[in-house]
GROMACS .gro file of C-alpha atoms in nm:
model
  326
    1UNK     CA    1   0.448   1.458   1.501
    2UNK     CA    2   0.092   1.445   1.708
    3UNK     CA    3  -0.193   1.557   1.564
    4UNK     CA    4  -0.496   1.690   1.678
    5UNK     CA    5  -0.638   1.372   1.761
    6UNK     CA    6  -0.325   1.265   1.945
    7UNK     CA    7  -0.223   1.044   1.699
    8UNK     CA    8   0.124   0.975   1.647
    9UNK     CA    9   0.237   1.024   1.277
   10UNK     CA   10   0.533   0.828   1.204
   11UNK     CA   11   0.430   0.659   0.875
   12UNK     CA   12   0.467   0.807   0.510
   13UNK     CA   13   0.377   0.640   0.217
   14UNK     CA   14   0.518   0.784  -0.113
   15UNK     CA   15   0.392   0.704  -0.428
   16UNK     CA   16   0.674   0.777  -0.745
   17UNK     CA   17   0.434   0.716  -1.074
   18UNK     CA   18   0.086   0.675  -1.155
   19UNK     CA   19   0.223   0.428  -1.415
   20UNK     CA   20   0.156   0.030  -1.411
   21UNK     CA   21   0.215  -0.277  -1.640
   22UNK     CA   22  -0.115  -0.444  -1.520
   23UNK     CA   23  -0.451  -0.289  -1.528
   24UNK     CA   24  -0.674  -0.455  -1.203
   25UNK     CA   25  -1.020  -0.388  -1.258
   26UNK     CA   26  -1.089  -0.219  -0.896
   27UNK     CA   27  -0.756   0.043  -0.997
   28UNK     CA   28  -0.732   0.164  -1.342
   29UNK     CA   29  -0.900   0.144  -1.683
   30UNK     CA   30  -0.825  -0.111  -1.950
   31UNK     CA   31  -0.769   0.202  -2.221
   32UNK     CA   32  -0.817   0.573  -2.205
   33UNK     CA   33  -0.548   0.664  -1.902
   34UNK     CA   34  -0.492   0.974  -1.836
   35UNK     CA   35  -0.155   0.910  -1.699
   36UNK     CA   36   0.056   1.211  -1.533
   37UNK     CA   37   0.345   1.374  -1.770
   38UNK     CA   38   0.720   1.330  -1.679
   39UNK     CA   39   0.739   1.714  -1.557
   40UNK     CA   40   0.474   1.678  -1.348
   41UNK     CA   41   0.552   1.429  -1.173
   42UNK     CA   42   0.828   1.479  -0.877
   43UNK     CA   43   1.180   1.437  -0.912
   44UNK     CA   44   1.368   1.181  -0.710
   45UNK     CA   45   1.563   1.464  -0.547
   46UNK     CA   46   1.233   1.688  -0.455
   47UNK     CA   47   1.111   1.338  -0.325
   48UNK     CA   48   1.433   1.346  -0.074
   49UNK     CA   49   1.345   1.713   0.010
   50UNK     CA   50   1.009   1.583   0.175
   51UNK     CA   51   1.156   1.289   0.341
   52UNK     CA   52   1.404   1.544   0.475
   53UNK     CA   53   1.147   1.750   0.594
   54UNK     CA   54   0.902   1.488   0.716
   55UNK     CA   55   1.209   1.255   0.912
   56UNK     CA   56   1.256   1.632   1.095
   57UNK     CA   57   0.865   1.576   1.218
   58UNK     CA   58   0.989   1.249   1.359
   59UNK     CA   59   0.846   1.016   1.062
   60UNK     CA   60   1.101   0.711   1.094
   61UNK     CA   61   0.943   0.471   0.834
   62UNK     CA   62   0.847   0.522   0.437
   63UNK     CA   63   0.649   0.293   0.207
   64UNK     CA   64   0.728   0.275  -0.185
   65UNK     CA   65   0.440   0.290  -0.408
   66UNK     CA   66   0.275   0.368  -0.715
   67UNK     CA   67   0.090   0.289  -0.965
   68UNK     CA   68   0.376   0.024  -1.004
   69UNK     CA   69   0.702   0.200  -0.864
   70UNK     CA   70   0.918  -0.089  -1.040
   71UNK     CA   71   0.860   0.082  -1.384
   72UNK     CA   72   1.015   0.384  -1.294
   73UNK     CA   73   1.383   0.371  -1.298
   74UNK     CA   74   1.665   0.442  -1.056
   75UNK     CA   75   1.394   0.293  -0.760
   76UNK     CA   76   1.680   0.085  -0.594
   77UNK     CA   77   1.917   0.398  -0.605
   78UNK     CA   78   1.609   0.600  -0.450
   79UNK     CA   79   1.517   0.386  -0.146
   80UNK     CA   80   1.974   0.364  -0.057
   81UNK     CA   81   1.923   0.734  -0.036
   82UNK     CA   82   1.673   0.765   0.159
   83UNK     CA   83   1.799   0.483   0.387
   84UNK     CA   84   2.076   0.767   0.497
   85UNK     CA   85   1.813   1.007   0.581
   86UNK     CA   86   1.887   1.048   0.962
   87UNK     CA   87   1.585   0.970   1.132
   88UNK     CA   88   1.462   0.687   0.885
   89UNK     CA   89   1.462   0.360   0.998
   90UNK     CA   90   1.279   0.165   0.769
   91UNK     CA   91   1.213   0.195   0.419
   92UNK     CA   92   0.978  -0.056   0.262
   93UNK     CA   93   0.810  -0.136  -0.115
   94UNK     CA   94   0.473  -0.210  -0.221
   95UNK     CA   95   0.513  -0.375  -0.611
   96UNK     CA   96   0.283  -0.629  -0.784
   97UNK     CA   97   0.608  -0.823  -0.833
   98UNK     CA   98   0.607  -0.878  -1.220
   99UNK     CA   99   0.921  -0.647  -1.245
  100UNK     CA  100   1.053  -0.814  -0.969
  101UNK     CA  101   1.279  -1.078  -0.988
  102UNK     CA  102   1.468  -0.919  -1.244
  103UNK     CA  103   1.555  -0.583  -0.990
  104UNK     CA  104   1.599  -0.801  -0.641
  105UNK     CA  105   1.961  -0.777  -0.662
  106UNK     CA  106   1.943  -0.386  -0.685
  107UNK     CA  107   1.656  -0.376  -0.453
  108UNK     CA  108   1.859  -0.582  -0.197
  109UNK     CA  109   2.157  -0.377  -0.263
  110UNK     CA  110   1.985  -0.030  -0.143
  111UNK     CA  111   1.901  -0.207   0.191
  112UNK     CA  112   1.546  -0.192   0.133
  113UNK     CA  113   1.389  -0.362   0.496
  114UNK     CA  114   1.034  -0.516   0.343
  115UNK     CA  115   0.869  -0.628   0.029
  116UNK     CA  116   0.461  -0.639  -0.006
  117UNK     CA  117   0.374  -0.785  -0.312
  118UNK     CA  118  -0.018  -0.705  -0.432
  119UNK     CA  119  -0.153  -1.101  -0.563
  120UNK     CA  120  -0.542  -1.158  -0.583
  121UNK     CA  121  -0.510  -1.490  -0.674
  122UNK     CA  122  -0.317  -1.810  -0.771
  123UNK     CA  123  -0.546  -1.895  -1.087
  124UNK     CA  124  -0.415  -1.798  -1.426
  125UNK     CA  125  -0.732  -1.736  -1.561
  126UNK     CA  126  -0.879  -1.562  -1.296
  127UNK     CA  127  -0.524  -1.350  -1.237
  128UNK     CA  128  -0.552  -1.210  -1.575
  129UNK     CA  129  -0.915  -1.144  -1.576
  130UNK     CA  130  -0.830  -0.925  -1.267
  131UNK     CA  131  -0.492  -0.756  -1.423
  132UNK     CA  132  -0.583  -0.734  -1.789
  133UNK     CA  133  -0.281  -0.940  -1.860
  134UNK     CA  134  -0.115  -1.274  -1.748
  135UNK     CA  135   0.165  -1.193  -1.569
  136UNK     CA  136   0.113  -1.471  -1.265
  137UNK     CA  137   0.418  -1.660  -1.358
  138UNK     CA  138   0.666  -1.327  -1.338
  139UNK     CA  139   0.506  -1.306  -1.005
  140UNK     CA  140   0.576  -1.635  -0.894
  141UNK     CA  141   0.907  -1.579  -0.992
  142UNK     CA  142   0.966  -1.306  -0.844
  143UNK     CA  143   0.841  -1.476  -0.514
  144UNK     CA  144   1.038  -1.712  -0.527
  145UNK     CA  145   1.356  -1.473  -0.594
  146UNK     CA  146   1.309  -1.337  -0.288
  147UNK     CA  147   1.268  -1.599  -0.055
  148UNK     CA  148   1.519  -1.774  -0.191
  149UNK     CA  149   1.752  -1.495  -0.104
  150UNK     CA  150   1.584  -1.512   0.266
  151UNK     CA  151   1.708  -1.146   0.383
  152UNK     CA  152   1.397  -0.943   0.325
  153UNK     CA  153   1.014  -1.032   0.442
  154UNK     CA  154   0.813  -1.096   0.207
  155UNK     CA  155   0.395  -1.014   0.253
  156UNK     CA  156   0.113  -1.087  -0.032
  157UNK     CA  157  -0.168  -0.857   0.003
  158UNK     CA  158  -0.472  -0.935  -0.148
  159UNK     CA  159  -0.804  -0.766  -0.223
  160UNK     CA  160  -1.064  -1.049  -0.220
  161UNK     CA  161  -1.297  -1.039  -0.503
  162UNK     CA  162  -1.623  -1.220  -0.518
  163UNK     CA  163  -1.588  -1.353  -0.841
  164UNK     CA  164  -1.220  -1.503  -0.716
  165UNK     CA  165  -1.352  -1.591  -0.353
  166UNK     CA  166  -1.324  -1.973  -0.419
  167UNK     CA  167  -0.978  -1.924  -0.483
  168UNK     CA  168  -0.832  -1.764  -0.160
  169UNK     CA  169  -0.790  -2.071   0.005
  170UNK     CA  170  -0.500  -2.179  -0.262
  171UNK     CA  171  -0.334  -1.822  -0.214
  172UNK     CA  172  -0.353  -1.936   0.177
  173UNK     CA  173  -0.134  -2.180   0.086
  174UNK     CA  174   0.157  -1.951   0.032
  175UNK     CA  175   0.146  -1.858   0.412
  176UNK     CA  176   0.144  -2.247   0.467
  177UNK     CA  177   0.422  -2.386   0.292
  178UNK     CA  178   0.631  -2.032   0.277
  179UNK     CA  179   0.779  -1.788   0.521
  180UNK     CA  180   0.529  -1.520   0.383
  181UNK     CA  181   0.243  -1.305   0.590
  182UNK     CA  182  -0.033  -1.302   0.358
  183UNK     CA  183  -0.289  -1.037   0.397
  184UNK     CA  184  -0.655  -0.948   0.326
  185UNK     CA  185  -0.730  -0.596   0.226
  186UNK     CA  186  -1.108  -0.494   0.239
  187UNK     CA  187  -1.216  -0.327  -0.105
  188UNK     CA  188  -1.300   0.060  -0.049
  189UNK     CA  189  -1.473   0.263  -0.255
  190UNK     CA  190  -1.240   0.510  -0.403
  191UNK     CA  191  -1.224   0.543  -0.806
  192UNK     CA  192  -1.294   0.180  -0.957
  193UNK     CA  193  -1.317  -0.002  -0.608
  194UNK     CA  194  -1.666   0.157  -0.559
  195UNK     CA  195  -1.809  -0.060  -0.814
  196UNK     CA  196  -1.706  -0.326  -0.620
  197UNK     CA  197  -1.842  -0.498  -0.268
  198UNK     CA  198  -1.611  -0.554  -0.018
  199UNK     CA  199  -1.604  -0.882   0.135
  200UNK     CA  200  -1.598  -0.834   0.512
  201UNK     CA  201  -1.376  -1.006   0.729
  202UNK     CA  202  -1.532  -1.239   0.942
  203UNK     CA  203  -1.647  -1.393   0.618
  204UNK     CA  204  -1.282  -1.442   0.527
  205UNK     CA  205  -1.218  -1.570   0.861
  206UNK     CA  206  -1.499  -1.839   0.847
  207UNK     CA  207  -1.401  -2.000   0.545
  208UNK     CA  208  -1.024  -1.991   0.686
  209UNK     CA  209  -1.136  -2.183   0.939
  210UNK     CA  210  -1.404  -2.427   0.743
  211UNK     CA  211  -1.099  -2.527   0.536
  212UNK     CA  212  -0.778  -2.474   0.793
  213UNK     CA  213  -0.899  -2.478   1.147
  214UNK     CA  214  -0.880  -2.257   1.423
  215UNK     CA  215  -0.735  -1.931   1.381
  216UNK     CA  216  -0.507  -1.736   1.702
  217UNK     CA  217  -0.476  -1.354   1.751
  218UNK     CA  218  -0.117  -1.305   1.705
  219UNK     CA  219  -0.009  -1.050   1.937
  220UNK     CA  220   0.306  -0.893   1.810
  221UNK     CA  221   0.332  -0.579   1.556
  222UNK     CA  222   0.435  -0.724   1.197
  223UNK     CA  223   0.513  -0.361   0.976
  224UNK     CA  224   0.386  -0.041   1.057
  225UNK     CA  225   0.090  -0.034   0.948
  226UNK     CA  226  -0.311  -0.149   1.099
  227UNK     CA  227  -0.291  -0.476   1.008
  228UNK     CA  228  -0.397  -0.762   1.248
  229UNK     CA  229  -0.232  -1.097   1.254
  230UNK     CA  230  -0.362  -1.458   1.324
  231UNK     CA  231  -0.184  -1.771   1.338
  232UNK     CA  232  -0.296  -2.120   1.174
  233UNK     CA  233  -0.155  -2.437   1.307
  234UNK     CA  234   0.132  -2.578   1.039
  235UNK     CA  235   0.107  -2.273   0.907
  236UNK     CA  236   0.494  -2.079   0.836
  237UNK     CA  237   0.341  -1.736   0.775
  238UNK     CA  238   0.065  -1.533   0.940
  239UNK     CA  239  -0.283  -1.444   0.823
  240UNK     CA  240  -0.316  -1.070   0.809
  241UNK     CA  241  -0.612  -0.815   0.774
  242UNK     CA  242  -0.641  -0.488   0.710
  243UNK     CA  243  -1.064  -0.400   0.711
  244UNK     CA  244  -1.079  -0.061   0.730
  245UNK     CA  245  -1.451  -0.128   0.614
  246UNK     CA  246  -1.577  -0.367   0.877
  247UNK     CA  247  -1.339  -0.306   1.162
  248UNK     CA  248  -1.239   0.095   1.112
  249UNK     CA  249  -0.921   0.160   1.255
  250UNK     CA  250  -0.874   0.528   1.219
  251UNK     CA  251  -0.828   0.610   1.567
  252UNK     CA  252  -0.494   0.445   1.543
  253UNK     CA  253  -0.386   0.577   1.187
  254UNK     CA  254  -0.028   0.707   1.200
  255UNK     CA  255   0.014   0.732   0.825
  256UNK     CA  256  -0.015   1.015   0.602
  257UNK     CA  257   0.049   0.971   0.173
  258UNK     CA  258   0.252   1.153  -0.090
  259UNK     CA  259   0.093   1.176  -0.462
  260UNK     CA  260   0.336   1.097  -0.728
  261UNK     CA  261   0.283   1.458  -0.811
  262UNK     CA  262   0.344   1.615  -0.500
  263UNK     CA  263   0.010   1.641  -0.296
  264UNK     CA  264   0.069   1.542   0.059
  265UNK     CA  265  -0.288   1.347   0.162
  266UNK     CA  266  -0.356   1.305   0.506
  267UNK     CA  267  -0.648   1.093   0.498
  268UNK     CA  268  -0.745   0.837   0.212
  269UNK     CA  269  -1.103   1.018   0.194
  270UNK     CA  270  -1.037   1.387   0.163
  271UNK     CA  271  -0.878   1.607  -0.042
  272UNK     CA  272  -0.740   1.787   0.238
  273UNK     CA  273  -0.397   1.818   0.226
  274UNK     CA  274  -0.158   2.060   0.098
  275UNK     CA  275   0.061   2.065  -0.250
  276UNK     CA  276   0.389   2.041  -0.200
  277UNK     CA  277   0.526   2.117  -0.556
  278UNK     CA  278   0.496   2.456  -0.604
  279UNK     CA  279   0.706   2.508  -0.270
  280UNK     CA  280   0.977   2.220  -0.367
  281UNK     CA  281   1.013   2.444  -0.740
  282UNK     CA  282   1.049   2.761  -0.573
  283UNK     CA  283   1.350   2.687  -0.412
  284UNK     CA  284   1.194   2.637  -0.029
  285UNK     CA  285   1.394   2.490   0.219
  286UNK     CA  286   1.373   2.165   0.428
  287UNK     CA  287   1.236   2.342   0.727
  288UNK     CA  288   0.974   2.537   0.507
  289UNK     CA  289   0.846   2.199   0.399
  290UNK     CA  290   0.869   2.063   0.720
  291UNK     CA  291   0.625   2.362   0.852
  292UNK     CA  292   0.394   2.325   0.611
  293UNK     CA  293   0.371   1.919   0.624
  294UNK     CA  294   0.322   1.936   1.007
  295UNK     CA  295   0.037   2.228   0.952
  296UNK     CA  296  -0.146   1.963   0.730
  297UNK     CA  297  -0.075   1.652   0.976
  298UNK     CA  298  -0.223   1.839   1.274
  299UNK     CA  299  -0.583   1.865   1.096
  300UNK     CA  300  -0.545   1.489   0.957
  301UNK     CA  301  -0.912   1.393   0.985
  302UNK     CA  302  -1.067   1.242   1.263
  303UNK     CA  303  -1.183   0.908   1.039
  304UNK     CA  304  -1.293   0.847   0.714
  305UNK     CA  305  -1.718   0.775   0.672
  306UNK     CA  306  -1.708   0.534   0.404
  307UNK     CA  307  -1.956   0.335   0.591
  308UNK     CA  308  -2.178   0.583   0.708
  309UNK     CA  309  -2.543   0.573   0.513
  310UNK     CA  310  -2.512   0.968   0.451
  311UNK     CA  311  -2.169   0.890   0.305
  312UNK     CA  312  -2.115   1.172   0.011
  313UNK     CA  313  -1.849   1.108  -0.249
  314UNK     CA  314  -1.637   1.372  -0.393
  315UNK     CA  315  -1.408   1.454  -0.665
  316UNK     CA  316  -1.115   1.280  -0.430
  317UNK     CA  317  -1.315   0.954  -0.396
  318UNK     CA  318  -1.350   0.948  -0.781
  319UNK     CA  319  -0.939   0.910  -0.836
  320UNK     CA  320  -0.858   0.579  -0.925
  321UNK     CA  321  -0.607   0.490  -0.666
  322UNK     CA  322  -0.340   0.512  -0.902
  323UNK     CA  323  -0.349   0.857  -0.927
  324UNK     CA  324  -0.399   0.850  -0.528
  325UNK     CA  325  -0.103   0.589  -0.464
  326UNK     CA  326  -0.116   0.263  -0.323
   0.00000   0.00000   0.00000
């Protein structure tokens, strides 16, 4: 699938529930939800409908997210099935890992090929002032459930905070001493995250290297998505960043996402896209879908203008991303 822009689409990420057991200041609201009803939301088998449809445009690799796609049951039995979608090669998970270590075994079982788990910091205190709750320790656990296992990679992403700044250099140390890619996400401003200022990446970098040493491109492709790696001398892992603020990478965006209710999204920004409910409850087939998904991905947008001083926000930007999907 090509769009306009003669960009390659091969990259869907599908959120399953708008629910989450932690409530991070820059994604949801400590009370007053408005969380998405059980029929609304889409079935696990209208879910395999548009990874049918969307393997037959060529997409070979599929992200699980929410909200927090742990609390939602039957995920393991989910990702096995789409694992024998023909065309899929990869299916992945995005979790913030408190659920975790408690459904590895069923999560290894489906043959699930990645694990990303969302960590801001290492510091109780500062962990539950983020998340509303402390939960660090299932975390941890569920860390170390996984490596101990050693069959899937493991990568911490983290969205740097200026209040937890001081902190990022101990959450470094989990690429140090561990096997684990840790990565810094840049804050955008979509729902919550707008009240928020990102922290740009070359400041990340310098205090890396005040504290570490040198950093090193890495070369090589780790995942699927924009993410850049460097490597750090005794280092295990690899420093990661994905700064869609500072260092825009839309001209190499291959990824569209799926709402947990159905709304294919091309682009973060817009609302452009096109619901794919009404068609999946009216009976249409896997090629319909298919048609209509590869009408949407040929208009994807040409980049997003979060950074542009004319920047306008609209309703879309005003979703907390857990209505959006991670």
């Amino acid at each position: 699938m090509i769009d306009e822009y003669n960009r390659k689409i091969d990259y869907m990420r599908i959120s399953i529930t708008d629910r989450c057991n932690l409530r991070c200041i820059y994604c949801m609201p400590g009370v007053g939800i408005d969380l998405t009803t059980h029929e609304e939301i889409l079935r696990f088998d209208e879910i395999l409908t548009v990874v049918e449809s969307a393997a037959c445009l060529g997409m070979k690799k599929i992200k699980i997210t929410g909200g927090e796609p742990l609390v939602r049951r039957g995920v393991a039995d989910l990702i096995h099935k789409i694992k024998g979608i023909s065309g899929i090669e990869a299916v992945t998970l995005t979790t913030n890992g408190v659920l975790l270590a408690e459904q590895f075994e069923q999560l290894k079982t489906s043959g699930l090929d990645g694990i990303n788990i969302s960590l801001d910091t290492l510091d109780e205190t500062e962990f539950e002032k983020i998340a509303g709750v402390n939960a660090l320790p299932q975390v941890l656990a569920g860390i170390d459930r996984v490596l101990a296992d050693q069959k899937i990679p493991l990568k911490v992403n983290c969205v740097p905070l200026k209040s937890a700044k001081t902190g990022l250099g101990d959450l470094l140390s989990l690429a140090k001493d561990r096997p684990i890619h840790v990565r810094f996400i840049e804050m955008m401003p979509i729902g919550y995250g707008k009240e928020y200022t990102y922290i740009h990446e070359d400041e990340i970098k310098e205090m890396i290297e005040n504290r570490y040493g040198t950093l090193k491109a890495y070369k090589q492709k780790l995942g699927f998505g924009p993410c850049h790696y460097y490597t750090l001398e005794g280092f295990q892992g690899k420093i990661g960043f994905i700064s869609a603020m500072s260092h825009q990478f839309c001209s190499s965006c291959n990824r569209v996402r799926l709402t947990s209710q159905g709304y294919l999204k091309s682009c973060l920004q817009y609302e452009l896209g096109c619901d794919l409910k009404p068609l999946l409850r009216a009976g249409a087939t896997v090629e319909e879908i298919a048609k209509v998904m590869a009408e949407t991905i040929l208009i994807k947008p040409k980049a997003h203008t979060f950074c542009k001083q004319d920047f306008q926000e609209n309703e879309e930007n005003k979703l907390p991303m857990s209505k959006i999907g991670g």
